[in-house]
PDB file of C-alpha atoms in Angstrom:
ATOM      1  CA  MET A   1     139.149 -43.394-170.133  1.00 40.00           C
ATOM      2  CA  SER A   2     136.797 -40.607-171.064  1.00 41.00           C
ATOM      3  CA  THR A   3     133.192 -40.241-169.720  1.00 41.00           C
ATOM      4  CA  THR A   4     131.901 -41.060-173.149  1.00 41.00           C
ATOM      5  CA  ILE A   5     133.919 -44.241-173.458  1.00 41.00           C
ATOM      6  CA  GLN A   6     132.847 -45.292-169.887  1.00 49.00           C
ATOM      7  CA  GLN A   7     129.184 -44.835-170.713  1.00 52.00           C
ATOM      8  CA  SER A   8     129.600 -46.799-173.827  1.00 63.00           C
ATOM      9  CA  VAL A   9     130.599 -49.859-171.982  1.00 74.00           C
ATOM     10  CA  VAL A  10     128.280 -49.622-168.922  1.00 83.00           C
ATOM     11  CA  LEU A  11     125.611 -52.313-168.163  1.00 88.00           C
ATOM     12  CA  GLU A  12     122.680 -51.590-165.889  1.00 89.00           C
ATOM     13  CA  SER A  13     119.547 -53.468-165.141  1.00 88.00           C
ATOM     14  CA  GLY A  14     116.704 -52.203-167.330  1.00 87.00           C
ATOM     15  CA  ASP A  15     118.884 -51.209-170.289  1.00 91.00           C
ATOM     16  CA  ARG A  16     117.419 -52.090-173.690  1.00 91.00           C
ATOM     17  CA  LEU A  17     120.156 -53.353-175.979  1.00 93.00           C
ATOM     18  CA  THR A  18     120.657 -55.456-179.022  1.00 92.00           C
ATOM     19  CA  ARG A  19     122.319 -58.730-178.278  1.00 93.00           C
ATOM     20  CA  GLY A  20     125.446 -57.743-180.077  1.00 93.00           C
ATOM     21  CA  GLU A  21     125.815 -54.454-178.136  1.00 93.00           C
ATOM     22  CA  PHE A  22     125.064 -56.217-174.895  1.00 92.00           C
ATOM     23  CA  HIS A  23     127.718 -58.868-175.542  1.00 93.00           C
ATOM     24  CA  ARG A  24     130.288 -56.214-176.418  1.00 93.00           C
ATOM     25  CA  ARG A  25     129.563 -54.254-173.314  1.00 92.00           C
ATOM     26  CA  TYR A  26     129.547 -57.425-171.160  1.00 90.00           C
ATOM     27  CA  CYS A  27     133.044 -58.581-172.513  1.00 91.00           C
ATOM     28  CA  ALA A  28     134.381 -54.991-171.781  1.00 91.00           C
ATOM     29  CA  MET A  29     133.276 -55.207-168.137  1.00 87.00           C
ATOM     30  CA  PRO A  30     135.271 -58.065-166.456  1.00 82.00           C
ATOM     31  CA  ASP A  31     134.101 -56.872-162.977  1.00 81.00           C
ATOM     32  CA  ILE A  32     130.499 -58.031-163.705  1.00 82.00           C
ATOM     33  CA  THR A  33     130.391 -61.785-163.394  1.00 78.00           C
ATOM     34  CA  ARG A  34     126.726 -62.321-164.345  1.00 84.00           C
ATOM     35  CA  ALA A  35     124.541 -60.164-166.579  1.00 89.00           C
ATOM     36  CA  GLU A  36     121.853 -61.444-168.813  1.00 91.00           C
ATOM     37  CA  LEU A  37     119.768 -60.017-171.863  1.00 92.00           C
ATOM     38  CA  ILE A  38     116.234 -61.359-171.988  1.00 91.00           C
ATOM     39  CA  ARG A  39     114.058 -60.095-174.867  1.00 89.00           C
ATOM     40  CA  GLY A  40     116.249 -57.030-175.225  1.00 88.00           C
ATOM     41  CA  VAL A  41     116.260 -56.044-171.621  1.00 91.00           C
ATOM     42  CA  VAL A  42     119.454 -56.173-169.334  1.00 89.00           C
ATOM     43  CA  TYR A  43     119.323 -57.925-165.977  1.00 86.00           C
ATOM     44  CA  VAL A  44     122.474 -57.546-163.775  1.00 86.00           C
ATOM     45  CA  SER A  45     122.571 -60.049-160.864  1.00 80.00           C
ATOM     46  CA  SER A  46     123.037 -59.098-157.246  1.00 75.00           C
ATOM     47  CA  PRO A  47     125.601 -60.653-154.970  1.00 68.00           C
ATOM     48  CA  VAL A  48     125.085 -64.327-154.249  1.00 72.00           C
ATOM     49  CA  ARG A  49     124.114 -65.623-150.888  1.00 76.00           C
ATOM     50  CA  ALA A  50     125.321 -69.153-149.780  1.00 76.00           C
ATOM     51  CA  SER A  51     122.107 -70.432-148.548  1.00 70.00           C
ATOM     52  CA  VAL A  52     119.822 -69.001-151.178  1.00 74.00           C
ATOM     53  CA  HIS A  53     121.891 -69.667-154.181  1.00 82.00           C
ATOM     54  CA  GLY A  54     125.480 -70.972-153.576  1.00 88.00           C
ATOM     55  CA  ARG A  55     124.534 -74.263-151.885  1.00 94.00           C
ATOM     56  CA  PRO A  56     121.550 -75.198-154.058  1.00 95.00           C
ATOM     57  CA  HIS A  57     123.605 -74.384-157.125  1.00 95.00           C
ATOM     58  CA  ALA A  58     126.460 -76.735-155.964  1.00 96.00           C
ATOM     59  CA  LEU A  59     123.825 -79.521-155.475  1.00 97.00           C
ATOM     60  CA  ILE A  60     122.447 -79.079-158.892  1.00 97.00           C
ATOM     61  CA  ILE A  61     125.934 -79.205-160.453  1.00 97.00           C
ATOM     62  CA  MET A  62     126.743 -82.387-158.531  1.00 98.00           C
ATOM     63  CA  TRP A  63     123.571 -84.070-159.648  1.00 98.00           C
ATOM     64  CA  LEU A  64     124.086 -83.297-163.257  1.00 98.00           C
ATOM     65  CA  SER A  65     127.794 -83.875-163.340  1.00 98.00           C
ATOM     66  CA  VAL A  66     127.265 -87.387-161.974  1.00 97.00           C
ATOM     67  CA  PHE A  67     124.647 -87.991-164.490  1.00 97.00           C
ATOM     68  CA  ALA A  68     126.820 -86.766-167.348  1.00 97.00           C
ATOM     69  CA  ALA A  69     129.898 -88.795-166.188  1.00 96.00           C
ATOM     70  CA  ARG A  70     127.710 -91.984-166.407  1.00 94.00           C
ATOM     71  CA  THR A  71     126.054 -91.123-169.609  1.00 96.00           C
ATOM     72  CA  SER A  72     127.860 -91.067-173.033  1.00 95.00           C
ATOM     73  CA  GLY A  73     127.023 -88.203-175.408  1.00 95.00           C
ATOM     74  CA  VAL A  74     125.968 -85.735-172.586  1.00 97.00           C
ATOM     75  CA  ASP A  75     127.868 -82.628-171.310  1.00 96.00           C
ATOM     76  CA  VAL A  76     127.043 -80.465-168.325  1.00 97.00           C
ATOM     77  CA  LEU A  77     127.780 -76.724-168.258  1.00 97.00           C
ATOM     78  CA  ASP A  78     127.876 -74.366-165.279  1.00 96.00           C
ATOM     79  CA  ASN A  79     126.967 -70.758-165.778  1.00 92.00           C
ATOM     80  CA  ALA A  80     127.942 -70.606-169.361  1.00 95.00           C
ATOM     81  CA  THR A  81     126.865 -67.896-171.865  1.00 95.00           C
ATOM     82  CA  VAL A  82     124.169 -68.978-174.177  1.00 97.00           C
ATOM     83  CA  PHE A  83     123.014 -67.053-177.265  1.00 97.00           C
ATOM     84  CA  LEU A  84     119.575 -68.148-176.949  1.00 95.00           C
ATOM     85  CA  ASP A  85     118.023 -66.251-179.780  1.00 94.00           C
ATOM     86  CA  ALA A  86     118.286 -62.905-181.571  1.00 92.00           C
ATOM     87  CA  ASP A  87     117.346 -60.798-178.468  1.00 93.00           C
ATOM     88  CA  SER A  88     118.347 -63.033-175.415  1.00 94.00           C
ATOM     89  CA  GLU A  89     121.784 -63.930-174.118  1.00 95.00           C
ATOM     90  CA  VAL A  90     121.527 -65.759-170.849  1.00 96.00           C
ATOM     91  CA  GLN A  91     123.771 -67.584-168.315  1.00 95.00           C
ATOM     92  CA  PRO A  92     121.730 -70.470-166.877  1.00 95.00           C
ATOM     93  CA  ASP A  93     122.977 -71.913-163.497  1.00 95.00           C
ATOM     94  CA  ALA A  94     123.320 -75.250-165.294  1.00 97.00           C
ATOM     95  CA  CYS A  95     122.329 -76.885-168.600  1.00 98.00           C
ATOM     96  CA  LEU A  96     122.685 -80.271-170.307  1.00 98.00           C
ATOM     97  CA  LEU A  97     123.800 -80.578-173.933  1.00 97.00           C
ATOM     98  CA  ARG A  98     123.818 -83.612-176.284  1.00 95.00           C
ATOM     99  CA  ILE A  99     127.155 -84.153-177.923  1.00 92.00           C
ATOM    100  CA  PRO A 100     126.671 -84.108-180.937  1.00 92.00           C
ATOM    101  CA  PRO A 101     123.577 -82.062-180.863  1.00 90.00           C
ATOM    102  CA  VAL A 102     120.293 -83.451-182.245  1.00 89.00           C
ATOM    103  CA  GLY A 103     118.448 -81.443-184.770  1.00 87.00           C
ATOM    104  CA  ASP A 104     118.608 -77.751-184.060  1.00 87.00           C
ATOM    105  CA  GLU A 105     119.700 -78.131-180.369  1.00 91.00           C
ATOM    106  CA  ALA A 106     122.279 -75.833-178.949  1.00 94.00           C
ATOM    107  CA  ARG A 107     125.845 -76.305-180.120  1.00 92.00           C
ATOM    108  CA  LEU A 108     129.149 -74.599-179.307  1.00 92.00           C
ATOM    109  CA  THR A 109     130.311 -71.729-181.465  1.00 93.00           C
ATOM    110  CA  ALA A 110     133.962 -71.276-182.620  1.00 94.00           C
ATOM    111  CA  ALA A 111     134.449 -68.848-179.909  1.00 94.00           C
ATOM    112  CA  GLY A 112     133.307 -71.437-177.193  1.00 93.00           C
ATOM    113  CA  TYR A 113     129.842 -69.952-176.361  1.00 95.00           C
ATOM    114  CA  ILE A 114     126.597 -71.917-176.745  1.00 96.00           C
ATOM    115  CA  ALA A 115     124.233 -70.940-179.575  1.00 96.00           C
ATOM    116  CA  GLY A 116     120.508 -72.060-179.553  1.00 96.00           C
ATOM    117  CA  ALA A 117     118.438 -73.721-176.993  1.00 97.00           C
ATOM    118  CA  PRO A 118     119.884 -76.317-174.659  1.00 97.00           C
ATOM    119  CA  PRO A 119     117.605 -79.398-174.298  1.00 98.00           C
ATOM    120  CA  LEU A 120     117.610 -78.935-170.535  1.00 98.00           C
ATOM    121  CA  VAL A 121     118.163 -75.820-168.373  1.00 98.00           C
ATOM    122  CA  VAL A 122     118.277 -75.464-164.594  1.00 98.00           C
ATOM    123  CA  GLU A 123     117.830 -72.191-162.656  1.00 96.00           C
ATOM    124  CA  VAL A 124     118.130 -71.647-158.880  1.00 95.00           C
ATOM    125  CA  ALA A 125     115.530 -68.858-158.097  1.00 90.00           C
ATOM    126  CA  ALA A 126     114.845 -67.281-154.826  1.00 82.00           C
ATOM    127  CA  SER A 127     111.039 -67.495-155.062  1.00 78.00           C
ATOM    128  CA  SER A 128     108.115 -67.463-157.480  1.00 74.00           C
ATOM    129  CA  ALA A 129     108.671 -63.744-157.804  1.00 73.00           C
ATOM    130  CA  SER A 130     112.055 -64.095-159.589  1.00 83.00           C
ATOM    131  CA  TYR A 131     112.388 -63.274-163.137  1.00 80.00           C
ATOM    132  CA  ASP A 132     113.631 -66.874-163.765  1.00 84.00           C
ATOM    133  CA  LEU A 133     109.929 -67.794-163.283  1.00 87.00           C
ATOM    134  CA  HIS A 134     108.556 -64.970-165.625  1.00 90.00           C
ATOM    135  CA  ASP A 135     110.501 -63.194-168.215  1.00 91.00           C
ATOM    136  CA  LYS A 136     113.416 -65.825-168.475  1.00 93.00           C
ATOM    137  CA  LEU A 137     110.864 -68.713-168.519  1.00 95.00           C
ATOM    138  CA  ASP A 138     109.150 -67.052-171.339  1.00 95.00           C
ATOM    139  CA  ALA A 139     112.421 -66.631-173.223  1.00 95.00           C
ATOM    140  CA  TYR A 140     113.328 -70.279-172.749  1.00 97.00           C
ATOM    141  CA  ARG A 141     109.797 -71.279-173.926  1.00 97.00           C
ATOM    142  CA  ARG A 142     110.019 -69.130-177.048  1.00 96.00           C
ATOM    143  CA  ALA A 143     113.560 -70.522-177.892  1.00 96.00           C
ATOM    144  CA  GLY A 144     112.447 -74.053-177.607  1.00 96.00           C
ATOM    145  CA  VAL A 145     114.244 -75.336-174.362  1.00 97.00           C
ATOM    146  CA  GLN A 146     112.594 -78.751-173.971  1.00 98.00           C
ATOM    147  CA  GLU A 147     112.851 -79.037-170.151  1.00 98.00           C
ATOM    148  CA  TYR A 148     113.188 -76.300-167.719  1.00 98.00           C
ATOM    149  CA  ILE A 149     113.852 -76.846-163.886  1.00 98.00           C
ATOM    150  CA  ALA A 150     113.464 -74.093-161.450  1.00 96.00           C
ATOM    151  CA  TRP A 151     114.358 -74.474-157.871  1.00 96.00           C
ATOM    152  CA  ARG A 152     112.410 -72.084-155.827  1.00 94.00           C
ATOM    153  CA  VAL A 153     114.555 -71.987-152.789  1.00 94.00           C
ATOM    154  CA  LEU A 154     112.522 -69.812-150.487  1.00 92.00           C
ATOM    155  CA  ASP A 155     109.334 -71.496-151.415  1.00 93.00           C
ATOM    156  CA  GLY A 156     110.943 -74.909-150.784  1.00 95.00           C
ATOM    157  CA  ALA A 157     109.790 -76.192-154.240  1.00 95.00           C
ATOM    158  CA  ILE A 158     111.095 -77.393-157.588  1.00 96.00           C
ATOM    159  CA  ASP A 159     109.277 -76.976-160.804  1.00 96.00           C
ATOM    160  CA  TRP A 160     110.257 -79.296-163.584  1.00 98.00           C
ATOM    161  CA  LEU A 161     108.623 -78.120-166.854  1.00 98.00           C
ATOM    162  CA  ARG A 162     108.304 -79.858-170.223  1.00 98.00           C
ATOM    163  CA  LEU A 163     107.670 -78.081-173.458  1.00 98.00           C
ATOM    164  CA  ARG A 164     104.596 -79.452-175.180  1.00 97.00           C
ATOM    165  CA  GLY A 165     103.790 -77.573-178.287  1.00 96.00           C
ATOM    166  CA  ASP A 166     104.275 -74.009-177.368  1.00 94.00           C
ATOM    167  CA  ALA A 167     103.668 -74.128-173.628  1.00 97.00           C
ATOM    168  CA  TYR A 168     105.163 -75.622-170.664  1.00 98.00           C
ATOM    169  CA  ALA A 169     103.511 -78.447-168.654  1.00 98.00           C
ATOM    170  CA  ARG A 170     104.609 -79.445-165.189  1.00 97.00           C
ATOM    171  CA  LEU A 171     106.107 -82.900-164.692  1.00 98.00           C
ATOM    172  CA  GLN A 172     104.755 -84.721-161.581  1.00 96.00           C
ATOM    173  CA  PRO A 173     106.715 -86.971-159.187  1.00 97.00           C
ATOM    174  CA  ASP A 174     105.848 -90.542-159.137  1.00 97.00           C
ATOM    175  CA  ALA A 175     104.602 -92.404-155.936  1.00 97.00           C
ATOM    176  CA  ARG A 176     108.193 -92.347-154.600  1.00 95.00           C
ATOM    177  CA  GLY A 177     108.562 -88.599-155.197  1.00 97.00           C
ATOM    178  CA  VAL A 178     110.850 -89.071-158.111  1.00 97.00           C
ATOM    179  CA  ILE A 179     110.623 -87.015-161.377  1.00 98.00           C
ATOM    180  CA  THR A 180     112.033 -88.500-164.521  1.00 97.00           C
ATOM    181  CA  SER A 181     113.250 -86.532-167.506  1.00 98.00           C
ATOM    182  CA  GLU A 182     111.485 -87.169-170.889  1.00 97.00           C
ATOM    183  CA  VAL A 183     114.462 -85.755-172.778  1.00 97.00           C
ATOM    184  CA  PHE A 184     117.416 -87.445-171.114  1.00 97.00           C
ATOM    185  CA  ALA A 185     116.984 -91.162-170.353  1.00 95.00           C
ATOM    186  CA  GLY A 186     118.099 -92.097-166.829  1.00 96.00           C
ATOM    187  CA  LEU A 187     118.009 -88.589-165.469  1.00 97.00           C
ATOM    188  CA  ARG A 188     115.906 -88.923-162.335  1.00 97.00           C
ATOM    189  CA  LEU A 189     115.448 -86.692-159.212  1.00 98.00           C
ATOM    190  CA  ASN A 190     114.231 -87.485-155.742  1.00 97.00           C
ATOM    191  CA  VAL A 191     112.689 -84.046-155.226  1.00 98.00           C
ATOM    192  CA  ALA A 192     112.432 -84.261-151.341  1.00 97.00           C
ATOM    193  CA  ALA A 193     116.126 -85.372-151.134  1.00 97.00           C
ATOM    194  CA  LEU A 194     117.338 -82.458-153.155  1.00 97.00           C
ATOM    195  CA  LEU A 195     115.348 -80.010-151.161  1.00 96.00           C
ATOM    196  CA  ALA A 196     116.745 -81.558-148.022  1.00 96.00           C
ATOM    197  CA  GLY A 197     120.355 -81.338-149.152  1.00 96.00           C
ATOM    198  CA  ASP A 198     120.487 -85.096-148.994  1.00 97.00           C
ATOM    199  CA  ARG A 199     123.330 -85.737-151.471  1.00 96.00           C
ATOM    200  CA  ALA A 200     123.616 -89.510-150.957  1.00 97.00           C
ATOM    201  CA  THR A 201     119.840 -90.101-151.768  1.00 97.00           C
ATOM    202  CA  VAL A 202     120.005 -87.857-154.822  1.00 97.00           C
ATOM    203  CA  LEU A 203     122.913 -89.754-156.320  1.00 96.00           C
ATOM    204  CA  ALA A 204     121.466 -93.136-155.247  1.00 96.00           C
ATOM    205  CA  GLU A 205     118.421 -92.418-157.493  1.00 95.00           C
ATOM    206  CA  LEU A 206     120.755 -91.865-160.380  1.00 93.00           C
ATOM    207  CA  GLN A 207     122.440 -95.222-159.553  1.00 85.00           C
ATOM    208  CA  HIS A 208     119.073 -96.787-159.539  1.00 75.00           C
ATOM    209  CA  SER A 209     118.343 -95.680-163.050  1.00 56.00           C
ATOM    210  CA  ASN A 210     121.865 -96.569-164.224  1.00 50.00           C
ATOM    211  CA  PRO A 211     122.677-100.074-162.707  1.00 42.00           C
TER     212      PRO A 211
END
């Protein structure tokens, strides 16, 4: 492969590309497992650490998968490509879709990608300094993601945000420390249990809401 061809498919953080060009290069680079385009800027992820990302990610997928298994018309997707809007292509750690979609919510393309804004997205972020809490949050807001959950692992905190108008508002836990989704009926989270890695209590809260 010539140097010219190699340069035409490279992806590096900070590159500014159209979504079409980003997707072409990403598909041509199978050694890169996670890259995203946010408002026209490329972000290539670093290697993933078990404690900071791997284990929290697994807990989120467990929680949402059990909810989806118990709830008709809901699908959970793990790290799937989302054509969010004209200049953003992302891979959220997890998202929930309604099947079939309601209104202009995200739907699957013929090629098997997600097009549009998923109703609920979850990201595992190292801390509040992460781009998940800044550039990507703003991209989700602009695209119309209704609920955005960010687990700030190093900060020991979970932000559950609800889109109200054109801004996100933080949902607060009830007296038992539980946050309830306003978009997916029955989706409930015991925040302290998730932060502690207490799988049994996290799943028991779902059972409580789906007797």
